[in-house]
PDB file of C-alpha atoms and ligand atoms in Angstrom:
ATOM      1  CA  UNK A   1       0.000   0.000   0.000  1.00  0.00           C
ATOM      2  CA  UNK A   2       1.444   3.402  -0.976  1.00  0.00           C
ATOM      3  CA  UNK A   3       0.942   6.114   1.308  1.00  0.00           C
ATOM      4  CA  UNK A   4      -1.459   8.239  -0.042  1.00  0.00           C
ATOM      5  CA  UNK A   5      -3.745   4.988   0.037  1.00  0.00           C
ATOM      6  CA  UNK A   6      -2.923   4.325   4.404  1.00  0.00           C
ATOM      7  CA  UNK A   7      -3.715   8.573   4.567  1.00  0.00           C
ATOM      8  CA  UNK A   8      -7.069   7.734   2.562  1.00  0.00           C
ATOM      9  CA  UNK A   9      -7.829   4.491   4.540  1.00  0.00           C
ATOM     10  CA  UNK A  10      -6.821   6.249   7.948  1.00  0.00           C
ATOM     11  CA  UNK A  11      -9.374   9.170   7.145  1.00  0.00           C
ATOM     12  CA  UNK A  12     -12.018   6.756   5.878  1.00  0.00           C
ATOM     13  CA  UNK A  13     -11.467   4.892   9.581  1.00  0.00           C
ATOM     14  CA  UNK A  14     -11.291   8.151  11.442  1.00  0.00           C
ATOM     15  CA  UNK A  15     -14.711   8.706   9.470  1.00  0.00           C
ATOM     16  CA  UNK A  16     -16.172   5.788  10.061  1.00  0.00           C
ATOM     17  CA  UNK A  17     -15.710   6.365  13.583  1.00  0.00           C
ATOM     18  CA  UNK A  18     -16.220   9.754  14.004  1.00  0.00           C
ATOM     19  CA  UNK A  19     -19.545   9.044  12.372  1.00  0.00           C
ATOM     20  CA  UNK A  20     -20.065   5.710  14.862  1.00  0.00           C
ATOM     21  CA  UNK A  21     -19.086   8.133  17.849  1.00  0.00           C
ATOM     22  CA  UNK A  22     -21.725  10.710  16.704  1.00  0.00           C
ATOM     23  CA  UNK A  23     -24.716   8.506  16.082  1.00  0.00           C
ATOM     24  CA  UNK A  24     -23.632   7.215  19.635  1.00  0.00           C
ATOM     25  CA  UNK A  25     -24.066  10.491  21.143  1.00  0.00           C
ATOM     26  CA  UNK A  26     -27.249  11.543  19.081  1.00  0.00           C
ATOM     27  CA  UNK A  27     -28.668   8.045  20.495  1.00  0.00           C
ATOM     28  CA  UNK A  28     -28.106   8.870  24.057  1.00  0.00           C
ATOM     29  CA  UNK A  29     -28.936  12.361  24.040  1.00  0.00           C
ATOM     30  CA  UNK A  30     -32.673  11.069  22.259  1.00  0.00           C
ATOM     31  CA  UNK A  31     -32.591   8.657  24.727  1.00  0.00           C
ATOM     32  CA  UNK A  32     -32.198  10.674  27.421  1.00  0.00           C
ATOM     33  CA  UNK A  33     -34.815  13.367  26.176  1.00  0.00           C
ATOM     34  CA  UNK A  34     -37.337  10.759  25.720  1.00  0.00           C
ATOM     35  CA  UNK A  35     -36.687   9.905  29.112  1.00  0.00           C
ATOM     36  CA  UNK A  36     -37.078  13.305  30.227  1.00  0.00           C
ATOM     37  CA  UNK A  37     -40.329  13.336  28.313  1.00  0.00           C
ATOM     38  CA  UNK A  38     -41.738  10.561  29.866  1.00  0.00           C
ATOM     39  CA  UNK A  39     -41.086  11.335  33.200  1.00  0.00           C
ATOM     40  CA  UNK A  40     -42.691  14.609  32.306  1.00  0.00           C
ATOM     41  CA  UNK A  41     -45.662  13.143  31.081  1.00  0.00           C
ATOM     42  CA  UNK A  42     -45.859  10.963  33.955  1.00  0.00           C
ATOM     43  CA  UNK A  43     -45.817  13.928  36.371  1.00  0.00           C
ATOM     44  CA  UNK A  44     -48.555  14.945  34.647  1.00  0.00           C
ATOM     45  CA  UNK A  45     -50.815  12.332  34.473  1.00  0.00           C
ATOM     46  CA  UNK A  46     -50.141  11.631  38.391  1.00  0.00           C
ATOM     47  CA  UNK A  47     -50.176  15.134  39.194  1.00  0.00           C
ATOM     48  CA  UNK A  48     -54.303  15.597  36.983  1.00  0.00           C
ATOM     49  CA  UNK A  49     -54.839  11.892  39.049  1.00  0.00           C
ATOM     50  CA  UNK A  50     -54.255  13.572  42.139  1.00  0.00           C
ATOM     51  CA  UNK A  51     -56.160  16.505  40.993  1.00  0.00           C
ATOM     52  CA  UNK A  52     -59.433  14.553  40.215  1.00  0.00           C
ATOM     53  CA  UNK A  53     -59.013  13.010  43.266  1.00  0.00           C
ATOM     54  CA  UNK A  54     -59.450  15.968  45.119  1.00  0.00           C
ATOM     55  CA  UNK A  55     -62.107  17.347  42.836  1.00  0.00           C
ATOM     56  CA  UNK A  56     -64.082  13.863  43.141  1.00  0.00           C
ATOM     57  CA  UNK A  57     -63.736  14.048  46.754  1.00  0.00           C
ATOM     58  CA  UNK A  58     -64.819  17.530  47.147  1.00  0.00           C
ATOM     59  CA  UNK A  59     -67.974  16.877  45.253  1.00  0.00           C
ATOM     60  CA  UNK A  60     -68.941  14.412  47.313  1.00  0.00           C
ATOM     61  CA  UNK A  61     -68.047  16.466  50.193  1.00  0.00           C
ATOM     62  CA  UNK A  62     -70.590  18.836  49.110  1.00  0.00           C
ATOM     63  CA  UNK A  63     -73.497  16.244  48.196  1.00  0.00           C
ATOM     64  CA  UNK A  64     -72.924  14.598  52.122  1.00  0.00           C
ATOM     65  CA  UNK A  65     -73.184  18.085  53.568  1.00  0.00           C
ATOM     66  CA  UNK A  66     -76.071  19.139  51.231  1.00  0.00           C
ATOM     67  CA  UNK A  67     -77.618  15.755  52.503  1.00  0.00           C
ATOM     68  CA  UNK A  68     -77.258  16.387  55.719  1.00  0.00           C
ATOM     69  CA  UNK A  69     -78.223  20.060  56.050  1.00  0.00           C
ATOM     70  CA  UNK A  70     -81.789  18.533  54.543  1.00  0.00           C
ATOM     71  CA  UNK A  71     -82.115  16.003  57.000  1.00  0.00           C
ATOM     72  CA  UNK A  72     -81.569  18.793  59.871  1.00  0.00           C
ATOM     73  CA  UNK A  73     -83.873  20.793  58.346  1.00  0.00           C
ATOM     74  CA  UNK A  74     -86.551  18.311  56.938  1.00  0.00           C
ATOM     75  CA  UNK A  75     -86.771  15.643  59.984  1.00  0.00           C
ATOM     76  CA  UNK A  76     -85.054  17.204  62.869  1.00  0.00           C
ATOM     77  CA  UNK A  77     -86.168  20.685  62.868  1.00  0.00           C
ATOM     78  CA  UNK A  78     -89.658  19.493  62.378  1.00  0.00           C
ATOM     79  CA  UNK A  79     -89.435  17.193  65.718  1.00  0.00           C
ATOM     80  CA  UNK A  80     -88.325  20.121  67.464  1.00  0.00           C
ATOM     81  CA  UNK A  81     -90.971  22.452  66.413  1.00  0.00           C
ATOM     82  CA  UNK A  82     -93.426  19.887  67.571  1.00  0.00           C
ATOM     83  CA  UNK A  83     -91.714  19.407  70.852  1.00  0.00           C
ATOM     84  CA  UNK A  84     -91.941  23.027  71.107  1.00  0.00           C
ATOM     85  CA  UNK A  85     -95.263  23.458  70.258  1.00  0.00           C
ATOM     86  CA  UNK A  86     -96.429  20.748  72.787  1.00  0.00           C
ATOM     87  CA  UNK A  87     -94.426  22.732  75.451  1.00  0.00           C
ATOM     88  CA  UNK A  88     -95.714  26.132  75.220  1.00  0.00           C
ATOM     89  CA  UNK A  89     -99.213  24.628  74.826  1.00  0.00           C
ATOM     90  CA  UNK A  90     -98.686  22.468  78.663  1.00  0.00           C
ATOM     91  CA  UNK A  91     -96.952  25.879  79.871  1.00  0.00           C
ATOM     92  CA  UNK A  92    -100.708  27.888  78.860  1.00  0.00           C
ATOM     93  CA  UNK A  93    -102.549  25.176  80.202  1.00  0.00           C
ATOM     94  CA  UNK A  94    -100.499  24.455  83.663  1.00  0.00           C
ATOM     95  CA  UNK A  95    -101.515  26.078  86.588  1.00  0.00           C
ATOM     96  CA  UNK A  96     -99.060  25.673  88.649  1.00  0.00           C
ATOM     97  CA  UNK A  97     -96.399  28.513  88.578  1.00  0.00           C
ATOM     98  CA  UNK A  98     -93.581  26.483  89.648  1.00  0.00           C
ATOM     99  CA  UNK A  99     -94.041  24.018  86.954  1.00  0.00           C
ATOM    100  CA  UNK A 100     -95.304  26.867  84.530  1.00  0.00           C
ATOM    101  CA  UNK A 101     -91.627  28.466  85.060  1.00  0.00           C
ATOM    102  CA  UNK A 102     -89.730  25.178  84.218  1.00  0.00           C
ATOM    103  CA  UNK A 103     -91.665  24.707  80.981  1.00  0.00           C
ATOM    104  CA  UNK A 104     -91.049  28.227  79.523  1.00  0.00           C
ATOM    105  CA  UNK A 105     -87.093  27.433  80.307  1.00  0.00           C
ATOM    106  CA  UNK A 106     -87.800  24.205  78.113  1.00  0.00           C
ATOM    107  CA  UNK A 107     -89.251  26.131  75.577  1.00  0.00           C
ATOM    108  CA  UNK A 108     -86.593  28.859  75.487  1.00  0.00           C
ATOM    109  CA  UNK A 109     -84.249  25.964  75.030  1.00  0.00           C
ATOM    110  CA  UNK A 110     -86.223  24.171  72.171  1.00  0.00           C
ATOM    111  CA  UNK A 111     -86.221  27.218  70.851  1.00  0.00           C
ATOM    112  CA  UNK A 112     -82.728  28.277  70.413  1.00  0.00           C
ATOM    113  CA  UNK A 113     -81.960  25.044  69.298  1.00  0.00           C
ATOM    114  CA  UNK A 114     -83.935  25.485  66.345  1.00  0.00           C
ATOM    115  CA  UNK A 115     -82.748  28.471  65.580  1.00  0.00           C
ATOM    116  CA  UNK A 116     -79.214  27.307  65.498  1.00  0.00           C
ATOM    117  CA  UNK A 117     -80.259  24.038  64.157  1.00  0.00           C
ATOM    118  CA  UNK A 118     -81.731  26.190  61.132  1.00  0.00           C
ATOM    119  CA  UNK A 119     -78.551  28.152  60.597  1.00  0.00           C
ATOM    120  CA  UNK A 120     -76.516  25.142  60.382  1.00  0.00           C
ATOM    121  CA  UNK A 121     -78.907  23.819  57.789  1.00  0.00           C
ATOM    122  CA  UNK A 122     -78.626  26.970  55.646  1.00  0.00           C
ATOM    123  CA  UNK A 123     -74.713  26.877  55.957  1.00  0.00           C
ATOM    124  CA  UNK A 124     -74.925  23.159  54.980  1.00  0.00           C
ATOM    125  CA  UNK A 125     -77.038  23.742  51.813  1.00  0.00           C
ATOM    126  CA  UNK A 126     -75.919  26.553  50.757  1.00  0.00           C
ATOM    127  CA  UNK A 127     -75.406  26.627  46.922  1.00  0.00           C
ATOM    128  CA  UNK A 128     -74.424  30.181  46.736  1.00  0.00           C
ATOM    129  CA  UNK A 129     -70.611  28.704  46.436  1.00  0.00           C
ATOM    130  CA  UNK A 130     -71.217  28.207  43.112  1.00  0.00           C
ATOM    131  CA  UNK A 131     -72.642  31.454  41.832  1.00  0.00           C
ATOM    132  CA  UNK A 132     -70.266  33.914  44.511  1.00  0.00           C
ATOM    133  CA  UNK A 133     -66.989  34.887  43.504  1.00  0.00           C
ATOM    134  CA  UNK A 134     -63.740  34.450  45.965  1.00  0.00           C
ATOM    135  CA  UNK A 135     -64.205  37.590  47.134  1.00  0.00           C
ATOM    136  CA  UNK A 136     -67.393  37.586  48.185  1.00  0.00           C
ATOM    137  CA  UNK A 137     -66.765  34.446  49.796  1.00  0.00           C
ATOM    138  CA  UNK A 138     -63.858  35.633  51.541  1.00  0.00           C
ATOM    139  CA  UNK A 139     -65.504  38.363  52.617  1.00  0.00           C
ATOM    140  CA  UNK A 140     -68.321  36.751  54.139  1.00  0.00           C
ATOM    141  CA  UNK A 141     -65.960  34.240  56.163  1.00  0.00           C
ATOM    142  CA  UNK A 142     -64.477  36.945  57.476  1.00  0.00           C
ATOM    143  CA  UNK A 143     -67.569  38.642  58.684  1.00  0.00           C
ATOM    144  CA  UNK A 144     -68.600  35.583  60.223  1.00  0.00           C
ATOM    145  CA  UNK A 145     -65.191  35.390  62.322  1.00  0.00           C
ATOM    146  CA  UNK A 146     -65.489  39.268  63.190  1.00  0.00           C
ATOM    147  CA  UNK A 147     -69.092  38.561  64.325  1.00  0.00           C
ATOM    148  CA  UNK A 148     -68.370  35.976  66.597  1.00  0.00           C
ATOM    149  CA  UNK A 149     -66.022  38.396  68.724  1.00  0.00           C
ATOM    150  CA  UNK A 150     -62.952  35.834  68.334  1.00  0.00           C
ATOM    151  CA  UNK A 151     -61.034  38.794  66.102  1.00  0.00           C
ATOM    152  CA  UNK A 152     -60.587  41.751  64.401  1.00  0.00           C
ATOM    153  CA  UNK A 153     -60.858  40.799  60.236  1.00  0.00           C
ATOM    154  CA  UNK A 154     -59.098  43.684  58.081  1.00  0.00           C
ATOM    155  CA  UNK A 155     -60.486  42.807  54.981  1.00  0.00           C
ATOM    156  CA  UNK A 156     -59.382  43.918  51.239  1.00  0.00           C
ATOM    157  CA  UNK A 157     -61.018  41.692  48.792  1.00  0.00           C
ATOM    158  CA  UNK A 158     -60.747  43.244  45.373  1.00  0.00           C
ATOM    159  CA  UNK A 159     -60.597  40.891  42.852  1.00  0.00           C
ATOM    160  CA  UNK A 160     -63.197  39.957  40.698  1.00  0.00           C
ATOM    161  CA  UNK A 161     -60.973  37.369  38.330  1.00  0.00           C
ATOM    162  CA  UNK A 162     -62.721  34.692  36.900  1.00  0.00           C
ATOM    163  CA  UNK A 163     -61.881  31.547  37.883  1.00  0.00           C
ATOM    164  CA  UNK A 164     -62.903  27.570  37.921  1.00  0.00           C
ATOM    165  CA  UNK A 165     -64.999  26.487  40.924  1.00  0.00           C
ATOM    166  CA  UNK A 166     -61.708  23.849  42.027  1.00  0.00           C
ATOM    167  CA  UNK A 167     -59.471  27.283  42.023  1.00  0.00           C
ATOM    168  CA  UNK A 168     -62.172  28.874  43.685  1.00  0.00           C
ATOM    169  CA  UNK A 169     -62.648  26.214  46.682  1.00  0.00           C
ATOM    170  CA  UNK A 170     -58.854  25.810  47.726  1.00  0.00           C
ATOM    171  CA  UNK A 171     -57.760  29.611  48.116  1.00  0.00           C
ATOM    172  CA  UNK A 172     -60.953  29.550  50.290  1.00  0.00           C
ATOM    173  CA  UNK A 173     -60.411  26.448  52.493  1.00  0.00           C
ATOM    174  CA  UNK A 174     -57.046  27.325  52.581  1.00  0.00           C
ATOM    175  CA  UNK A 175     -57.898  31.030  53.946  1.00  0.00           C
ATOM    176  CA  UNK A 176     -60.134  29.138  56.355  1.00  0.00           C
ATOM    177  CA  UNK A 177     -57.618  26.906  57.848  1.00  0.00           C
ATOM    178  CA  UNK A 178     -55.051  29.777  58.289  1.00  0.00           C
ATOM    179  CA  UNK A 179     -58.089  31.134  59.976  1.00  0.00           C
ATOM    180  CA  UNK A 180     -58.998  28.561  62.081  1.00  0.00           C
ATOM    181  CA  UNK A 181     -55.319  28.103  63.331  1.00  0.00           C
ATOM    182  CA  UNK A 182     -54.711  31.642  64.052  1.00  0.00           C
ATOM    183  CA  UNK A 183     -57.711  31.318  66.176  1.00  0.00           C
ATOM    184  CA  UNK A 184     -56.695  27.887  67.539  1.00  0.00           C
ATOM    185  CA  UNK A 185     -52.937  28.418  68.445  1.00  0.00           C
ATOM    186  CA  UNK A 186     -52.191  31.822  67.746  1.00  0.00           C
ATOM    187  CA  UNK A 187     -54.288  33.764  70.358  1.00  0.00           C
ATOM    188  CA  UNK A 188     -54.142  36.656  67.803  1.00  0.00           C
ATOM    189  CA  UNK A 189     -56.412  39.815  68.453  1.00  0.00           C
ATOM    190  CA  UNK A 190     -56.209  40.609  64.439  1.00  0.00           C
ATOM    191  CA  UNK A 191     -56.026  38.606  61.177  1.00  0.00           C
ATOM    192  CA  UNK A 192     -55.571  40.564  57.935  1.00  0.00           C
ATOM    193  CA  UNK A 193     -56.528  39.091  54.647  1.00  0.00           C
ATOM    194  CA  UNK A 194     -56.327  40.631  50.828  1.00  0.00           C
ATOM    195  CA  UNK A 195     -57.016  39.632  47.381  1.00  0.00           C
ATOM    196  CA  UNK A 196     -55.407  41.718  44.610  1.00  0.00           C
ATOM    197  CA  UNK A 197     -55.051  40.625  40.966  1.00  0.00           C
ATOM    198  CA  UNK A 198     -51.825  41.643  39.052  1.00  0.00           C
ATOM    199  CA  UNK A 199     -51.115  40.972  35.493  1.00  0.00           C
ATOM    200  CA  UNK A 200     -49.559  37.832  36.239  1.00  0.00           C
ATOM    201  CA  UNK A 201     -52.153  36.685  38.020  1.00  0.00           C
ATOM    202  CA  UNK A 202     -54.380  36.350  41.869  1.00  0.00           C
ATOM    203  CA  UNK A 203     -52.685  36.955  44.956  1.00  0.00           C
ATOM    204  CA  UNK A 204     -53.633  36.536  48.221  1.00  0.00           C
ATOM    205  CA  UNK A 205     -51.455  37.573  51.741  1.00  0.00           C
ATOM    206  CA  UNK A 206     -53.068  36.531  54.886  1.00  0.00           C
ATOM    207  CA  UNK A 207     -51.596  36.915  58.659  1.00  0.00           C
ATOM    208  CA  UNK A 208     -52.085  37.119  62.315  1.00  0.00           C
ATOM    209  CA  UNK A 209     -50.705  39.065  64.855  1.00  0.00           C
ATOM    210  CA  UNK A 210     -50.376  35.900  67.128  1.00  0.00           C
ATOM    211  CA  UNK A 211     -47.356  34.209  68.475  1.00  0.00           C
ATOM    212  CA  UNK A 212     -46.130  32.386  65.943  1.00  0.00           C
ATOM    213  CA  UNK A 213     -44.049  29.190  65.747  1.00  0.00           C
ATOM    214  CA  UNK A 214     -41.131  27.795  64.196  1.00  0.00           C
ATOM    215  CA  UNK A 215     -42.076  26.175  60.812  1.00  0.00           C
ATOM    216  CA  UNK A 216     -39.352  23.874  60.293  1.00  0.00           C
ATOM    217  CA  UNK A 217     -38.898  22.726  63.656  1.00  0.00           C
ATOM    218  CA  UNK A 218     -42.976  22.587  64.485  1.00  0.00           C
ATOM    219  CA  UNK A 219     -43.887  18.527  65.600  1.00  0.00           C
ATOM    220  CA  UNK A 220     -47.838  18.154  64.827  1.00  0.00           C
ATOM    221  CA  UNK A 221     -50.356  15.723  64.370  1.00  0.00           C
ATOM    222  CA  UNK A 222     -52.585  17.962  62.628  1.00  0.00           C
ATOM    223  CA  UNK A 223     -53.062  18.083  58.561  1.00  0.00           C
ATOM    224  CA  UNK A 224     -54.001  21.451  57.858  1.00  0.00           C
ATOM    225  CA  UNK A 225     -50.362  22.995  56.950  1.00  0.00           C
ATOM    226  CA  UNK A 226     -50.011  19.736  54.565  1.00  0.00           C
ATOM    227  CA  UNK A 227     -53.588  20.210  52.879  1.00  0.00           C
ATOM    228  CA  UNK A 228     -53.105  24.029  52.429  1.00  0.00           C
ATOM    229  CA  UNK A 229     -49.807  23.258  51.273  1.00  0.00           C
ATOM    230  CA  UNK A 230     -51.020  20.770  48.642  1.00  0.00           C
ATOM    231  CA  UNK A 231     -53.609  22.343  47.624  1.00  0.00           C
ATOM    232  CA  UNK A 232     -51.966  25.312  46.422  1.00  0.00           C
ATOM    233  CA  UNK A 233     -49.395  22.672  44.564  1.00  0.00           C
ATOM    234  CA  UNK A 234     -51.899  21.194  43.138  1.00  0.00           C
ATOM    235  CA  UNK A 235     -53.535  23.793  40.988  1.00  0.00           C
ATOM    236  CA  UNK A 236     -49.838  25.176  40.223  1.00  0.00           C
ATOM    237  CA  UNK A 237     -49.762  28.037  42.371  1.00  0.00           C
ATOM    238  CA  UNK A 238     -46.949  29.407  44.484  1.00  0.00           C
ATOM    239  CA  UNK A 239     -47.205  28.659  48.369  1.00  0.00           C
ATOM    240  CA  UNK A 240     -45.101  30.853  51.388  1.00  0.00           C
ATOM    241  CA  UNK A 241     -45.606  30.505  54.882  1.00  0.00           C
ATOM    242  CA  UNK A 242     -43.861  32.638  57.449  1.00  0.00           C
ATOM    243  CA  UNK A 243     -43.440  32.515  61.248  1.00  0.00           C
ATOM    244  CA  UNK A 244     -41.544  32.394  63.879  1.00  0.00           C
ATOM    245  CA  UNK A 245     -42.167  32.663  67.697  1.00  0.00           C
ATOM    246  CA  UNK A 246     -43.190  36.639  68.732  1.00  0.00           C
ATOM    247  CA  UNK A 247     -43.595  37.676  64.991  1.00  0.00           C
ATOM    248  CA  UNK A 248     -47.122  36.599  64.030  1.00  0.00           C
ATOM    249  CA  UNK A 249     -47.766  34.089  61.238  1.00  0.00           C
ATOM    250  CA  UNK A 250     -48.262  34.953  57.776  1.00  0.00           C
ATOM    251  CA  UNK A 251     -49.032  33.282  54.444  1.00  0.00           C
ATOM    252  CA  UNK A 252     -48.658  34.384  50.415  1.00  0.00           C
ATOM    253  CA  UNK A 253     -50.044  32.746  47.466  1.00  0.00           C
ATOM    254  CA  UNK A 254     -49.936  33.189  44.038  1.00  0.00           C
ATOM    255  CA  UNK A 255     -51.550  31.765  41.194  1.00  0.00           C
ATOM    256  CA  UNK A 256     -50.916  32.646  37.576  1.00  0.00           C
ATOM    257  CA  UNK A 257     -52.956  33.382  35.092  1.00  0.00           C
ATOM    258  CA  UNK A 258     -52.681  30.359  33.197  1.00  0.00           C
ATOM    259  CA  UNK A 259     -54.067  27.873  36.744  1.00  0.00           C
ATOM    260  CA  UNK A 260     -56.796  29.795  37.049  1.00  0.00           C
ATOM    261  CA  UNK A 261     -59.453  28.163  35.211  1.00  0.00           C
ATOM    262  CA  UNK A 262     -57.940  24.762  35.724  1.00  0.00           C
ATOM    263  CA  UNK A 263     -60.019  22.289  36.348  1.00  0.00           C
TER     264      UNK A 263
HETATM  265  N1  ATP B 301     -51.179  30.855  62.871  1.00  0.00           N
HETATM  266  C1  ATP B 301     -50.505  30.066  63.720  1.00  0.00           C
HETATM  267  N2  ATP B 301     -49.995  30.575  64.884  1.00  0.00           N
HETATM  268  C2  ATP B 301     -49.301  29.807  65.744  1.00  0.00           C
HETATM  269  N3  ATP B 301     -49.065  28.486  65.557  1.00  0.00           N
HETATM  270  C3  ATP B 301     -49.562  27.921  64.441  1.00  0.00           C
HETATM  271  C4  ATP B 301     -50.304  28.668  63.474  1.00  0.00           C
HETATM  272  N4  ATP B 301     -50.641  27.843  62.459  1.00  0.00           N
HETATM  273  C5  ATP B 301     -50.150  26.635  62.775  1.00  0.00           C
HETATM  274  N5  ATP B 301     -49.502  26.668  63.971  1.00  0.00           N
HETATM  275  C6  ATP B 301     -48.772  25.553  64.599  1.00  0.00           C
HETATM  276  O1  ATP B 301     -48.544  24.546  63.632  1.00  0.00           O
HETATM  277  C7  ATP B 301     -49.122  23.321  64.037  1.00  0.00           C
HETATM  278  C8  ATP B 301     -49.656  22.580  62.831  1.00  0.00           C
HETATM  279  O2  ATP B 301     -50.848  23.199  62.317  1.00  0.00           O
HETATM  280  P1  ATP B 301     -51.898  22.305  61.537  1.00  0.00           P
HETATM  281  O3  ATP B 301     -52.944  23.209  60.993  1.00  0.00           O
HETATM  282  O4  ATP B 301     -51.142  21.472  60.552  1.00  0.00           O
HETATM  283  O5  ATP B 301     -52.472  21.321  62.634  1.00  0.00           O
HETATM  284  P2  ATP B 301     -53.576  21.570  63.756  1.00  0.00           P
HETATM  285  O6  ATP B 301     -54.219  22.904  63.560  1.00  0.00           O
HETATM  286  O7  ATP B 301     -52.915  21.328  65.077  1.00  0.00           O
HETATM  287  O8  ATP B 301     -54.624  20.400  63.465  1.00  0.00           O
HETATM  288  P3  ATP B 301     -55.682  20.300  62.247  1.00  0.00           P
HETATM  289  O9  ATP B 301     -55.476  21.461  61.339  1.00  0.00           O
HETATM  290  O10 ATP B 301     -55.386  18.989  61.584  1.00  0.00           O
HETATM  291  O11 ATP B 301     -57.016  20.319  62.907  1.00  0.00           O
HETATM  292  C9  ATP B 301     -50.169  23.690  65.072  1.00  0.00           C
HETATM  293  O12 ATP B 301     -50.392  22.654  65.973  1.00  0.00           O
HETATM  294  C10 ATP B 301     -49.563  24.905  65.726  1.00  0.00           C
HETATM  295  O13 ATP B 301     -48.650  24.531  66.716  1.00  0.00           O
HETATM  296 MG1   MG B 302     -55.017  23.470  61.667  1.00  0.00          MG
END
């Protein structure tokens, strides 16, 4: 062999293998985005599983309370009229003033149980979730608390954003449970709570002027961090808790534009 022909046959073998090396690489890096892909998709599928999970379970969360509130209001609530009907009539008829007095306590009692009785069955059947938006409902949690005496509610619920009824439901539990633990373990005299849309998207900042606690180092037995926590993850929306002990508790979320009407 002369040597021009080794120089061509050493740059045909240095092609040849160049070429082999490249395909190699080409095949991994596919590989590897495929892999990628899959794992994406996977995500994704687990992540919408998790999601109709939720949604399945909160629907039926609603029909069982809906179901209930009826029952209050269509068996009980007619037993205790009754009752109270028979009582006032014995209290007219009785004679006797010491007995007379112990009836109209009875009654009084019937009484306010049906009246709360009632409430509760309104609360429970109440459809107007559907139809209110966030900030409506948000506002009329908050009255409720400020009502009740447990706390001062600074309110500022401006967003009118369209959104799907799933989006809709988890800000507001979530706002309730921060609610419910600032009255719980806080001891806080005032909780403030906004709404405010951006172009990006709905935000909401919530806190106490409680005590606070450490978040990492916090030991409980209790769910509702996790489930606000998830929730938020779940429809793709940004989650940040604060607190520590002496500086109040307070919580930010964000949801973009595009997780709003997810369903
Ligand atoms: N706003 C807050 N102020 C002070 N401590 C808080 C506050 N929120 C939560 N914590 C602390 O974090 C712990 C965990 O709260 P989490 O809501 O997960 O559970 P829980 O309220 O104890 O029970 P559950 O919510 O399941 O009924 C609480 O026990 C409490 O010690
Ligand atoms: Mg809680």
């Amino acid at each position: 062999m002369g040597k021009t022909e080794i120089s061509i046959f050493i740059l045909l073998v240095s092609i040849i293998l160049l070429l082999f090396i490249s395909g190699f690489i080409i095949f991994i890096f596919q590989y590897r985005k495929r892999k990628i892909i899959h794992e994406k998709e996977k995500q994704d599928i687990e992540k919408q599983h998790k999601l109709d999970l939720l949604h399945t379970q909160l629907a039926s969360q609603q029909q069982t309370m809906q179901f209930i509130g009826s029952e209050i209001h269509d068996s009980v609530t007619q037993k205790l009229t009754l009752a109270s009907i028979y009582s006032q009539k014995m209290e007219f008829e009785n004679i006797d003033p010491a007995i007379t007095g112990r009836l109209g306590k009875i009654s009084a009692i019937i009484n306010d149980s049906l009246a709360e009785l009632r409430d509760l069955s309104r609360t429970l059947t109440d459809t107007r979730f559907q139809d209110m938006d966030l900030a409506a409902l948000v506002k009329a949690e908050c009255s409720r608390v400020q009502e009740s005496g447990a706390c001062r509610m600074v309110v500022q619920a401006d967003s009118h954003r369209e959104m799907s009824v799933t989006v809709k439901s988890f800000v507001l539990r979530v706002i309730q449970e921060f609610i419910q633990n600032s009255l719980k373990h806080a001891a806080a005299s005032q909780l403030s709570v906004s709404l405010g849309d951006t172009d990006e998207g709905l935000s909401v900042a919530i806190s106490d002027n409680g005590k606070g606690f450490s978040v990492q180092e916090s030991v409980s037995t209790g769910i509702g961090l996790q489930n606000m926590k998830r929730r938020i993850q779940l429809i793709g929306g940004a989650y940040d808790l604060q607190s520590a002990p002496g500086t109040g508790t307070s919580l930010r979320i964000f949801i973009g534009n595009q997780h709003l009407l997810s369903e």
